[in-house]
Coordinates of C-alpha atoms and ligand atoms in Angstrom, one line a residue:
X156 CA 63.0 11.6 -66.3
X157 CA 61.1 13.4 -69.1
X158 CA 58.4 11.8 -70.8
X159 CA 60.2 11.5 -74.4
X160 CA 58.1 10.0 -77.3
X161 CA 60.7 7.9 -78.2
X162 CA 60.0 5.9 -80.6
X163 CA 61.0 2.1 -80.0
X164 CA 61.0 -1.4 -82.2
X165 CA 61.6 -4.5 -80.4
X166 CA 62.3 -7.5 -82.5
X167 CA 62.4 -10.7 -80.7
X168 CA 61.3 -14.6 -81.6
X169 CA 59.5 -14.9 -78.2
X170 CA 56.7 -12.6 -76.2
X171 CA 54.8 -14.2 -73.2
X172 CA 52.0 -14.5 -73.4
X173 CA 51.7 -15.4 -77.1
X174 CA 54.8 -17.2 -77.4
X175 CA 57.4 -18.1 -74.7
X176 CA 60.1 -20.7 -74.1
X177 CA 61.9 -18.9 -71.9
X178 CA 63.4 -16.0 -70.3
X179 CA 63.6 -14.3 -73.5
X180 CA 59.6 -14.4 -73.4
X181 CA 59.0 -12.9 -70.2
X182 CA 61.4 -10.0 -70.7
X183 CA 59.8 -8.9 -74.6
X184 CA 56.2 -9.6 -73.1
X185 CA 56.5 -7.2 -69.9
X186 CA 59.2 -5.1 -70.7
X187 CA 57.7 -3.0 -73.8
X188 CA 54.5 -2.3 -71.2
X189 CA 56.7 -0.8 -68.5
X190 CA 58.6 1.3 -71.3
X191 CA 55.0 2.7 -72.5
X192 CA 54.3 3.5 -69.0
X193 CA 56.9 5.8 -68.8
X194 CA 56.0 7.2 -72.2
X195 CA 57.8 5.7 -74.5
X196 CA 56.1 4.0 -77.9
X197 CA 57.3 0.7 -78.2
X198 CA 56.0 -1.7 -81.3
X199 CA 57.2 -5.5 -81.0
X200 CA 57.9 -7.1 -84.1
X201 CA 57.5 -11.3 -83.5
X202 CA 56.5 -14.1 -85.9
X203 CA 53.1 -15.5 -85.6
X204 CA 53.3 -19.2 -84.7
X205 CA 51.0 -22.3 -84.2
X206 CA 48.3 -22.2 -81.8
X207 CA 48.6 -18.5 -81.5
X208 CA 44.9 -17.2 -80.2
X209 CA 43.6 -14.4 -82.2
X210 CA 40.2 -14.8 -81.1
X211 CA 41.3 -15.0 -77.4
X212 CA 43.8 -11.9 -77.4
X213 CA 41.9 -9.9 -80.3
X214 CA 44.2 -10.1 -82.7
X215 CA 43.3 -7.8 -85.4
X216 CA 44.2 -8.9 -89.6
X217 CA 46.0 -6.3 -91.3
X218 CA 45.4 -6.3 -95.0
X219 CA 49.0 -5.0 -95.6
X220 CA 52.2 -7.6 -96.3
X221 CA 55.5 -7.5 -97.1
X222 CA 57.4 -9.2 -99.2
X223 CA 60.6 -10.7 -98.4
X224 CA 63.2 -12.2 -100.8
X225 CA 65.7 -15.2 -99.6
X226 CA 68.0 -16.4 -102.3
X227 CA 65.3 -17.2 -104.7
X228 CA 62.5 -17.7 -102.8
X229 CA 59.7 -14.7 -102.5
X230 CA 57.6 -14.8 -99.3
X231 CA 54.6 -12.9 -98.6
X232 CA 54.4 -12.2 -94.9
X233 CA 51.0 -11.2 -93.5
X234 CA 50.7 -8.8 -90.6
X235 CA 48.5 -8.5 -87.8
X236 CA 48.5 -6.5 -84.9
X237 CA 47.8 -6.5 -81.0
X238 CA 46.8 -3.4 -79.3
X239 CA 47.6 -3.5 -75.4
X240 CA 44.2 -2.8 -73.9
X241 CA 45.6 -1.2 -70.7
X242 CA 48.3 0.8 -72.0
X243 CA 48.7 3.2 -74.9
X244 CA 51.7 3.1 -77.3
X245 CA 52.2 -0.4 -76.8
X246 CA 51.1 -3.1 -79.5
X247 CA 52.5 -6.0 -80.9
X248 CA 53.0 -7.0 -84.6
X249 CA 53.1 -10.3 -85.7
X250 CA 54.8 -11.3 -89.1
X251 CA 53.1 -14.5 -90.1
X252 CA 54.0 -16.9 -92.8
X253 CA 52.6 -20.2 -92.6
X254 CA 55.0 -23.1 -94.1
X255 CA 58.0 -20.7 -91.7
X256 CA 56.1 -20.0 -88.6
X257 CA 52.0 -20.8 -88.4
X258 CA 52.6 -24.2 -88.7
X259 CA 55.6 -24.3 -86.5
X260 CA 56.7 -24.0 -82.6
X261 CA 59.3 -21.6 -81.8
X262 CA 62.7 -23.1 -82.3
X263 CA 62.1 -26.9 -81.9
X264 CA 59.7 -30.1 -83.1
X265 CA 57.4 -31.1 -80.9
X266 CA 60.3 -34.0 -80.0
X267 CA 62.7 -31.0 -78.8
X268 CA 64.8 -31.4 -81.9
X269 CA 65.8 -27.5 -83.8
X270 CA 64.2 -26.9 -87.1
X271 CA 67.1 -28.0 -89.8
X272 CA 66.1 -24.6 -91.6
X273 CA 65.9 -22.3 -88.5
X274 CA 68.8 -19.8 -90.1
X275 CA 66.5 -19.5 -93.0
X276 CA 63.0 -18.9 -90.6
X277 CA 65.1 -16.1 -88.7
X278 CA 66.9 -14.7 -91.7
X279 CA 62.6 -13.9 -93.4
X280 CA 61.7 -12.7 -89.9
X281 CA 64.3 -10.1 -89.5
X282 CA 64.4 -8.9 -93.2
X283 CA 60.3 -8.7 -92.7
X284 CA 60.9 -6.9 -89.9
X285 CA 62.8 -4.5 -91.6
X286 CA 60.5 -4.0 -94.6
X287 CA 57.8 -3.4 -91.9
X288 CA 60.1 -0.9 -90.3
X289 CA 60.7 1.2 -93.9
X290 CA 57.3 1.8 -94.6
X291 CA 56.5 3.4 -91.6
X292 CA 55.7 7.1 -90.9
X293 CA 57.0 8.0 -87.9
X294 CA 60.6 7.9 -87.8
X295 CA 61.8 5.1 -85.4
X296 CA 64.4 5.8 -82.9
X297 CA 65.6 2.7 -81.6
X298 CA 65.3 -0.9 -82.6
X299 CA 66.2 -3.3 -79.7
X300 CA 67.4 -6.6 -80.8
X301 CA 67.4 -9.8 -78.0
X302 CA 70.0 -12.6 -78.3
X303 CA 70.5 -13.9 -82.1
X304 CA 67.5 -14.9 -83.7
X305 CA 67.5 -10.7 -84.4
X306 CA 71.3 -10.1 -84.4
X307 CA 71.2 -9.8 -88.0
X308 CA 69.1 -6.4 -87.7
X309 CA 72.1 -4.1 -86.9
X310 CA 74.5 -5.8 -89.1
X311 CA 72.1 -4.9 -92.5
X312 CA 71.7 -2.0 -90.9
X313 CA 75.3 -1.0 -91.0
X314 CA 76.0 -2.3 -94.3
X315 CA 73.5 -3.3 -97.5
X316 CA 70.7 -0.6 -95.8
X317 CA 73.5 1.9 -95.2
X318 CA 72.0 4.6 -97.3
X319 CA 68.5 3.9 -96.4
X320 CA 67.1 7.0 -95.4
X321 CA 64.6 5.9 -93.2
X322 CA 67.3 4.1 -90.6
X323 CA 69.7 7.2 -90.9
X324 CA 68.8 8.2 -87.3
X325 CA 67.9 4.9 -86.3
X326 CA 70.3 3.5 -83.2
X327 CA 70.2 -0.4 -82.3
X328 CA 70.4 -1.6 -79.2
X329 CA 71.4 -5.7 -79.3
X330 CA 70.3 -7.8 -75.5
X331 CA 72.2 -11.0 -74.6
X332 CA 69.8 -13.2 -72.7
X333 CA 72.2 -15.6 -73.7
X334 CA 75.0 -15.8 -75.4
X335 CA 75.5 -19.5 -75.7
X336 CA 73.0 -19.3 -78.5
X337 CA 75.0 -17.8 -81.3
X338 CA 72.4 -18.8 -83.7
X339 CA 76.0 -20.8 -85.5
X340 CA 75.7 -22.8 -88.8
X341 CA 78.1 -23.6 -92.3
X342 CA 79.1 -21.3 -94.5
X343 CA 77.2 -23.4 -96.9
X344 CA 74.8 -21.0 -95.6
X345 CA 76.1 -18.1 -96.6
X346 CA 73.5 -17.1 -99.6
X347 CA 71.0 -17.3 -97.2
X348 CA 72.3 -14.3 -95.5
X349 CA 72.4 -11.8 -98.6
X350 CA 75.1 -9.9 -97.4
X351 CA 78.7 -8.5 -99.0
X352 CA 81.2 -11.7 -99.2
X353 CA 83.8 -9.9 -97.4
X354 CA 81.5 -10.0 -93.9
X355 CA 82.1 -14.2 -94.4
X356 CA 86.0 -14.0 -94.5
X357 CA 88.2 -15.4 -91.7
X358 CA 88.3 -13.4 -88.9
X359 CA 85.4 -11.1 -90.2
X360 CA 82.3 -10.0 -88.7
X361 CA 80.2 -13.2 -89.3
X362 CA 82.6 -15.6 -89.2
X363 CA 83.8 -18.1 -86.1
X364 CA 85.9 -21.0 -87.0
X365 CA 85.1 -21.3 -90.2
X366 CA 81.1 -21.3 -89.5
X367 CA 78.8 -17.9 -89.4
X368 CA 77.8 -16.8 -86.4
X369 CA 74.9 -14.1 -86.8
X370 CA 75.2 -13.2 -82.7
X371 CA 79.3 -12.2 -83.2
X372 CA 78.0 -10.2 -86.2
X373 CA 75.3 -8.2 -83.9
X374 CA 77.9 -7.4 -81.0
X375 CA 80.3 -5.8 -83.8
X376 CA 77.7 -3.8 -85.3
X377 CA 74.8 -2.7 -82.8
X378 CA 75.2 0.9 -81.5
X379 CA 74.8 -0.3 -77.8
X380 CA 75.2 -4.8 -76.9
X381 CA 74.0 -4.9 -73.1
X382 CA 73.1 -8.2 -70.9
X383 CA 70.5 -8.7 -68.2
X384 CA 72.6 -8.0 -65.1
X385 CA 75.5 -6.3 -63.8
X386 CA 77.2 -9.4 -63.0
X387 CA 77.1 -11.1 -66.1
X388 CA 78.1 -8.0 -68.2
X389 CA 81.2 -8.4 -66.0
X390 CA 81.6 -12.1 -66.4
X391 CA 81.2 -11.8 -70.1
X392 CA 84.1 -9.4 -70.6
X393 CA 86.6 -10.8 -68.1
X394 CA 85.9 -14.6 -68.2
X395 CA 86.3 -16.7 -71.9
X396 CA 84.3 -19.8 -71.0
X397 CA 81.5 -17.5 -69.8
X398 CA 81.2 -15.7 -72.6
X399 CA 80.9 -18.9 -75.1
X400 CA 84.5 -17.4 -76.5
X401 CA 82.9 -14.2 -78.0
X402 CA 85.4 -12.2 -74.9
X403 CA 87.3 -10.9 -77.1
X404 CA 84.7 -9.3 -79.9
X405 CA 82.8 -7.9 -77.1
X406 CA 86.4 -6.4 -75.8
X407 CA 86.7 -4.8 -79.4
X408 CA 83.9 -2.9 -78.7
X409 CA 84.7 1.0 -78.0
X410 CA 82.1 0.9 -74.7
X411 CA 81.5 -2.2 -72.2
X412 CA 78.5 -4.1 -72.1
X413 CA 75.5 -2.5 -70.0
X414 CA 73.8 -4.9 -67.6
X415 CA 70.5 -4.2 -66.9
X416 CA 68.6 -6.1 -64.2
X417 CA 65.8 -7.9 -65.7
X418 CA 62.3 -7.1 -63.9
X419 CA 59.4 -8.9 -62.9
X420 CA 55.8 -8.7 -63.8
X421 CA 53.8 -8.8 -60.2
X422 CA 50.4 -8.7 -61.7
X423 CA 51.3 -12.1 -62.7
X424 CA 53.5 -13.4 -60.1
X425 CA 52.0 -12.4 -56.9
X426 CA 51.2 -15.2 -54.9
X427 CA 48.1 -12.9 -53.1
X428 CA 46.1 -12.5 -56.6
X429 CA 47.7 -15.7 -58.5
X430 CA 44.5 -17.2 -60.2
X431 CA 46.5 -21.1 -60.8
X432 CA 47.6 -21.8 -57.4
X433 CA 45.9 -23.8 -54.9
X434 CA 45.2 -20.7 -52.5
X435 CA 46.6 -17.4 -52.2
X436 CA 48.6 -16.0 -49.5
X437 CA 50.7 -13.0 -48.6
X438 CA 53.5 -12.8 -46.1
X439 CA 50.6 -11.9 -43.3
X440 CA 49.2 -15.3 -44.2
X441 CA 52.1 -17.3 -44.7
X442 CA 50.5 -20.3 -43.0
X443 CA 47.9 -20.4 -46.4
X444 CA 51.5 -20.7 -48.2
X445 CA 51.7 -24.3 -46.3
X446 CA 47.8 -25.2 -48.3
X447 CA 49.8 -25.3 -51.1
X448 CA 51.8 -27.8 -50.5
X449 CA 49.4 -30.4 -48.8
X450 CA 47.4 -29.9 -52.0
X451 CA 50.2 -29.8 -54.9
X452 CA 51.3 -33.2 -53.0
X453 CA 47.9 -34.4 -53.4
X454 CA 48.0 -33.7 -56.7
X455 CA 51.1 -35.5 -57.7
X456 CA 50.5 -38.9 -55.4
X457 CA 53.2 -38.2 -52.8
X458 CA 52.3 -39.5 -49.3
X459 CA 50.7 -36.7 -47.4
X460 CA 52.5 -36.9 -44.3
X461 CA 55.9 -35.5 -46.4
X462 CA 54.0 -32.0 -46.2
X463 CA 56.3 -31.1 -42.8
X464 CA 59.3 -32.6 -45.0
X465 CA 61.1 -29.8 -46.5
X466 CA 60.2 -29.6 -50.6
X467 CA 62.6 -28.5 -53.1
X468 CA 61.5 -27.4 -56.7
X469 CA 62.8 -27.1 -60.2
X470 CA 61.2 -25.3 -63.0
X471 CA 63.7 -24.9 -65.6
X472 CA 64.6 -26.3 -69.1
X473 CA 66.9 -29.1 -68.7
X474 CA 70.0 -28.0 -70.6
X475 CA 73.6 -28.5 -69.0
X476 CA 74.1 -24.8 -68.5
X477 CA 71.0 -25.0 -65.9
X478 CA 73.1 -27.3 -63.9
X479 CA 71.6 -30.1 -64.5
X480 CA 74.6 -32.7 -64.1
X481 CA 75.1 -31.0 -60.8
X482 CA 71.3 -31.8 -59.8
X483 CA 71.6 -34.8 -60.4
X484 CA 75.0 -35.9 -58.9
X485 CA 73.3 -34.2 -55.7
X486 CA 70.0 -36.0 -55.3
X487 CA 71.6 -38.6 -53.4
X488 CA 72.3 -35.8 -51.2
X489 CA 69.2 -34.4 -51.6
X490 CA 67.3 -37.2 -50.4
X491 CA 69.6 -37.4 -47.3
X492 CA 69.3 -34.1 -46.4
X493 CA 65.2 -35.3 -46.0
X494 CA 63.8 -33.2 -48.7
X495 CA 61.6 -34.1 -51.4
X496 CA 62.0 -32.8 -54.7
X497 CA 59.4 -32.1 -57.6
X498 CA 61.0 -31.1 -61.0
X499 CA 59.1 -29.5 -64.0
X500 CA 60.7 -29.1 -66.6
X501 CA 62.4 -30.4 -70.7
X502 CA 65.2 -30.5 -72.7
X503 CA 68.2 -32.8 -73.1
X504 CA 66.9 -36.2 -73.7
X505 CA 69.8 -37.8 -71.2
X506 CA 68.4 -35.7 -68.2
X507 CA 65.3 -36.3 -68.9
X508 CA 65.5 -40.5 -69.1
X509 CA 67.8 -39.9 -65.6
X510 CA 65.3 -37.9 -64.0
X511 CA 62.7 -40.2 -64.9
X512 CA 64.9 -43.2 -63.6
X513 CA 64.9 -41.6 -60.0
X514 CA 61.7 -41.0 -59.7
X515 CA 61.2 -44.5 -60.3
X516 CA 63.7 -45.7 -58.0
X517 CA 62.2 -42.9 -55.2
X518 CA 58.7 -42.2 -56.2
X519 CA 57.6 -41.9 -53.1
X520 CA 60.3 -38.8 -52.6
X521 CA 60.9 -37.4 -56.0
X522 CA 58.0 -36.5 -58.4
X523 CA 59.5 -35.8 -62.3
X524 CA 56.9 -34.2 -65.2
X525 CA 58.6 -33.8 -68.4
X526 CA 57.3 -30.6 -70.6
X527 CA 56.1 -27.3 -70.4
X528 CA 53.0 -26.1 -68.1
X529 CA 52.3 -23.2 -67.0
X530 CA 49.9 -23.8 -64.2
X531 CA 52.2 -26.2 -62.6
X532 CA 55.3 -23.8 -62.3
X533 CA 53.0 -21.3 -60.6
X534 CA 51.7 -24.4 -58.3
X535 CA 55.0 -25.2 -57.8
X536 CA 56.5 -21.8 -57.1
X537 CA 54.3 -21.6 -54.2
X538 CA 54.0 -25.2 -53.3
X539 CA 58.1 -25.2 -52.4
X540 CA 60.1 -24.8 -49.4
X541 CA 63.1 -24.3 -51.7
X542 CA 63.6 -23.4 -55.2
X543 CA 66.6 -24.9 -56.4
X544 CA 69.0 -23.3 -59.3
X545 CA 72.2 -24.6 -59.7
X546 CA 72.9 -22.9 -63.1
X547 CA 76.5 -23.3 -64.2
X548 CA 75.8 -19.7 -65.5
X549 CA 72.8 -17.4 -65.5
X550 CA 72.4 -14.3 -67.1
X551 CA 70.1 -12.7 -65.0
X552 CA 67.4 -15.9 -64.7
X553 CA 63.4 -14.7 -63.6
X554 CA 62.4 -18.2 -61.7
X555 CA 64.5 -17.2 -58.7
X556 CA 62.9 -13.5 -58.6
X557 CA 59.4 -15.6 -58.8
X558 CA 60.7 -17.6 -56.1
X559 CA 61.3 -14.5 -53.4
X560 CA 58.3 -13.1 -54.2
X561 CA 56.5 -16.4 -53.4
X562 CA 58.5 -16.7 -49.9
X563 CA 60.1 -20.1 -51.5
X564 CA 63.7 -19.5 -50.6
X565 CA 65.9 -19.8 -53.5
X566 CA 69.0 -22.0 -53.5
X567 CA 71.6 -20.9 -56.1
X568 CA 74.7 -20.9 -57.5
X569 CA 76.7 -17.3 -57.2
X570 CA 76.3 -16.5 -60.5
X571 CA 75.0 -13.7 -63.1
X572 CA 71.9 -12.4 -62.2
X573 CA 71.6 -15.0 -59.5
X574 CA 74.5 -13.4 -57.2
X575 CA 72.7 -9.8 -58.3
X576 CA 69.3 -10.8 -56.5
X577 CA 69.7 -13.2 -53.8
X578 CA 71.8 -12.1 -50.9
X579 CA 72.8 -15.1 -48.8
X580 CA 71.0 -15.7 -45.3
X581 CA 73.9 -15.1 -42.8
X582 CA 71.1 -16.1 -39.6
X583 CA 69.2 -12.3 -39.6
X584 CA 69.8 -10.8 -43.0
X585 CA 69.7 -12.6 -47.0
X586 CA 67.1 -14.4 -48.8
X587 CA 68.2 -17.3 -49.6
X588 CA 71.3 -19.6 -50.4
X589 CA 74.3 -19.4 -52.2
X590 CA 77.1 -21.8 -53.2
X591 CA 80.9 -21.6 -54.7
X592 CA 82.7 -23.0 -56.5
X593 CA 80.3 -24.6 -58.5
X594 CA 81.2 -28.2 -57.2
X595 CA 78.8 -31.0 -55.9
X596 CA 79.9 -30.4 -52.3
X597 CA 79.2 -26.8 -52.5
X598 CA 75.8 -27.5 -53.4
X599 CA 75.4 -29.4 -51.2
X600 CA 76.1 -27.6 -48.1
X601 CA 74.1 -25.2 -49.1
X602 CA 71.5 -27.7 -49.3
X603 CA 72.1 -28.7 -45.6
X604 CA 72.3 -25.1 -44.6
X605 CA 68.9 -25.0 -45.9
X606 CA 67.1 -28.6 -44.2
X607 CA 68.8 -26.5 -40.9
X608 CA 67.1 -23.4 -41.6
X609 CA 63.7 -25.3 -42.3
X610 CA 64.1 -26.8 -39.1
X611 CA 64.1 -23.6 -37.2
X612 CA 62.1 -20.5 -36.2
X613 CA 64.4 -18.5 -38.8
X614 CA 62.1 -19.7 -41.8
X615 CA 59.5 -17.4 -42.0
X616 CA 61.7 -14.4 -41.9
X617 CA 63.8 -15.7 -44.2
X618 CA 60.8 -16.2 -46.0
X619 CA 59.8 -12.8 -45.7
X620 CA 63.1 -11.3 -46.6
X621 CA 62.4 -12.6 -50.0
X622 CA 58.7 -11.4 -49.8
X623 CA 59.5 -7.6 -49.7
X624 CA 62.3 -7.7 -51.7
X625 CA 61.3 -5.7 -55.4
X626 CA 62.3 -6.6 -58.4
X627 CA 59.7 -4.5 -60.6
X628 CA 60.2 -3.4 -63.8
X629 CA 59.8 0.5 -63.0
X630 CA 63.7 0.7 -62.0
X631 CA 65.1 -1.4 -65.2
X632 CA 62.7 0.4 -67.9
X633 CA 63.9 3.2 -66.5
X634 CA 67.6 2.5 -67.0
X635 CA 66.6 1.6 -70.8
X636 CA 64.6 4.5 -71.3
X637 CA 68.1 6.4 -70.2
X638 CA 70.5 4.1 -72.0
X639 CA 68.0 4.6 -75.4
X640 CA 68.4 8.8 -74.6
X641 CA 72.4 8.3 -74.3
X642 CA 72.9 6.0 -77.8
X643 CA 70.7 8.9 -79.2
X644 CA 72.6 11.7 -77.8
X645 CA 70.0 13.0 -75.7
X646 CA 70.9 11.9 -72.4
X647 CA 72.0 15.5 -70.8
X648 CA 69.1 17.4 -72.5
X649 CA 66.2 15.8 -71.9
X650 CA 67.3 13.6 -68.5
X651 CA 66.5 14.7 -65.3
X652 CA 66.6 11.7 -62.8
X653 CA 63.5 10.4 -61.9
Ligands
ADP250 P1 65.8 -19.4 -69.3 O1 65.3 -18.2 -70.1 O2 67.3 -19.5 -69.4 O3 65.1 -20.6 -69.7 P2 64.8 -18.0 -67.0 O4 64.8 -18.3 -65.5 O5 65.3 -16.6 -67.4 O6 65.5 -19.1 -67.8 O7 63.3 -18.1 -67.5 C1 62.6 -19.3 -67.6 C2 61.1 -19.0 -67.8 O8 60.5 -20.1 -68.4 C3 60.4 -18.8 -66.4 O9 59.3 -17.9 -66.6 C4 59.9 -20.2 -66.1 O10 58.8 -20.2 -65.2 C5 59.5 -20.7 -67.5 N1 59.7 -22.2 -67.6 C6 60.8 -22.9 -67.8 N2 60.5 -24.2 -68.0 C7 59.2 -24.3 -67.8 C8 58.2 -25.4 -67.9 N3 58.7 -26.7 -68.1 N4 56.9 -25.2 -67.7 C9 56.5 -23.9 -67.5 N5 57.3 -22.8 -67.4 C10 58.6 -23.0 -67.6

């Protein structure tokens, strides 16, 4: 492909490593790298909040601000910047207010619960984003939106900034990491939103049963809505329930949604060089992989003769669409099948007390730590036989691809990006497991499939198969840096494959 000097905005409410709850995180902290490696110039626009590091990352005060005006209220949003030391063209800006963001987490209290004013928080980020955005030089290209914290962007775009002349050949590009999160509340609301009345009617671009929903209003008006794998992009059009009942505006549009695989960032997650695990290993040195779990058992206070037990782990948030019910209507199973399990993980206050009540019922067997922590997910990742995801739906999920890489054999239910990345094990070929229907006793054949495999000589190349398998960013940027060509009508000009 030609290097292009496009010139890119991302505007997202998460960026590993200075803010990341999820997903959404990962993909806005390493994809905007891989994009400037190919020659692309991609800002990220994200707020600045609590315990972010400027001394640690060298985050540089800018004396410019923007103001931003919400109903009545002015707010003066200060801006600092990030420069990528490794890669040119690629920096981050952070809009910081204090009261909205500084003193704040990213969507939730420190007790899990959302932040009653989060429409308000999100409506001052994306309308500071866009004042950035007018007052800069270079004409910008494309601003990508992800999921509906920044939905709103292509909406003002298309309507009360219209006629402003900077954004004329600006073209938005709107990601669904998720499209359960609609970003929904009253149309008590509505002020909030400063937009023409007419967008709040029934049936109307921001409306949904009589409530606004920002995300509906970013699939009718971005140039391009795409998802993070083939097989959800698919899902979402075709199936209702997976699509959280927005089916039928993403039908409306003229052109499908795009799924793009997501990528993963192996300078980070490569069990060889990974500085939080107990010892490295590559799949030469696979027996190393087995130090791991003698010590992470250690650790936690499980009996040290369990290491030759097959371990399962869980590093997810603990919502139902993670398949948590199903987890837990399994462990019985679990448990008979002779594994031990170790879960990592937050979320729903119910699966958190049930979680806790087996491991005190088992605690010999099942080993439960409620929050977020980083070093333990990477401990975990290679600690594991098995990494377990029984998602009810995923859009393309990254824990699974960190699994493979770490030779822990993922178990999963055939969905979204999980069907896209692990092929079942049929005795030579896969990687890992799937299961369908997304029933109890599917998971839990899979599971026995899995204590069987353990059991025999199969494991390590199974193990392996996952190993080699590449799920690098260079082949997704690449189908962005395309897709970003085509919405700008470039695409046959400029693109030679490559
Ligand atoms: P989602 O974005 O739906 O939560 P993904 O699989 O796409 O799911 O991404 C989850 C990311 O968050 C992964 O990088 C995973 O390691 C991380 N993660 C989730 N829960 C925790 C936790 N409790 N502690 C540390 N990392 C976590």
């Amino acid at each position: 492909m030609t290097e292009g000097k496009i010139e890119v905005i991302f505007a997202a409410a998460e960026v590993q490593p200075f803010s990341k709850v999820g997903g959404l995180g990962d993909v806005c902290g390493t994809l905007p790298e891989a994009l400037a490696r190919r020659g692309l110039s991609v800002t990220v626009l994200t707020p600045a909040y609590r315990n972010l590091d400027y001394q640690r990352w060298g985050i540089i005060k800018d004396r410019a601000h923007v103001i931003v005006q919400v109903v009545d209220q002015k707010y003066r949003i200060g801006i600092s910047q990030w420069h990528n030391p490794y890669v040119a063209n690629h920096k981050v800006v952070f809009l910081e207010h204090q009261e909205l963001f500084g003193s704040r987490n990213v969507y939730t209290t420190d007790q899990g619960d959302p932040y009653p004013d989060n429409s308000r928080r999100f409506v001052v980020f994306q309308k500071a984003a866009l004042a950035w955005m007018r007052e800069q030089e270079r004409p910008i290209d494309i601003v990508h939106c992800h999921d509906n914290h920044t939905a709103l962007i292509p909406v003002y775009l298309k309507t009360t900034l219209a006629d402003c002349h900077q954004f004329i050949n600006m073209r938005s590009v709107l990601t669904l990491h998720n499209i359960a999160y609609q970003g929904l509340t009253g149309m008590e609301e509505r002020a909030l939103f400063d937009l023409p009345a007419e967008l709040f009617y029934p049936l109307q671009p921001l409306e949904w049963y009589g409530r606004i929903n920002p995300l509906k209003g970013g699939i009718v008006y971005a140039d391009v809505v795409t998802t993070v794998s083939p097989t959800h992009a698919r899902e979402i059009m075709e199936d209702e329930e997976l699509s959280a009942g927005l089916r039928g505006v993403l039908k409306s549009r003229p052109v499908p949604v795009v799924g793009i695989l997501n990528g993963v960032d192996y300078t980070y997650w490569n069990p060889e060089t990974d500085q939080l695990i107990f010892k490295n290993y590559s799949q030469d040195t696979l027996s190393d992989k087995f130090e791991n779990k003698t010590q992470l058992l250690r650790q936690i206070g499980l009996p040290a003769e369990y290491s030759t037990r097959p371990l399962i782990g869980i590093v997810s948030r603990l919502v139902e669409h993670k398949g948590i019910p199903l987890l837990l209507e399994a462990i019985p199973a679990i448990l008979e099948a002779g594994y031990t399990l170790v879960v990592l993980g937050s979320g729903q206050a119910e699966y958190e007390r049930a979680l806790r009540r087996f491991q005190e019922q088992v605690p010999e067997r099942i080993y439960y730590e409620c929050g977020y922590n980083e070093r333990f997910a990477h401990q975990i990742m290679a600690a594991a036989d098995f990494f377990l995801m029984p998602s009810r739906f995923e859009p393309c999920g990254m824990t699974q691809l960190y699994a493979l890489r770490y030779g822990t054999v993922p178990i999963v239910h055939k969905t979204g990006g999980l069907a896209d990345t692990v092929q079942d094990w049929d005795g030579t070929r896969g990687t890992g497991f799937c299961f369908h229907p997304f029933s109890a006793e599917a998971l839990n054949s899979a599971i026995r499939r899995a204590a069987a495999v353990y059991a025999s000589p199969a494991l390590d190349q199974l193990r392996r198969n996952g190993m080699v398998s590449d799920f690098s960013w260079e082949k997704s940027a690449h189908e962005y840096h395309r897709l970003y060509l085509q919405v700008m009508g470039k695409l046959d000009s400029e693109v030679k494959d490559g």
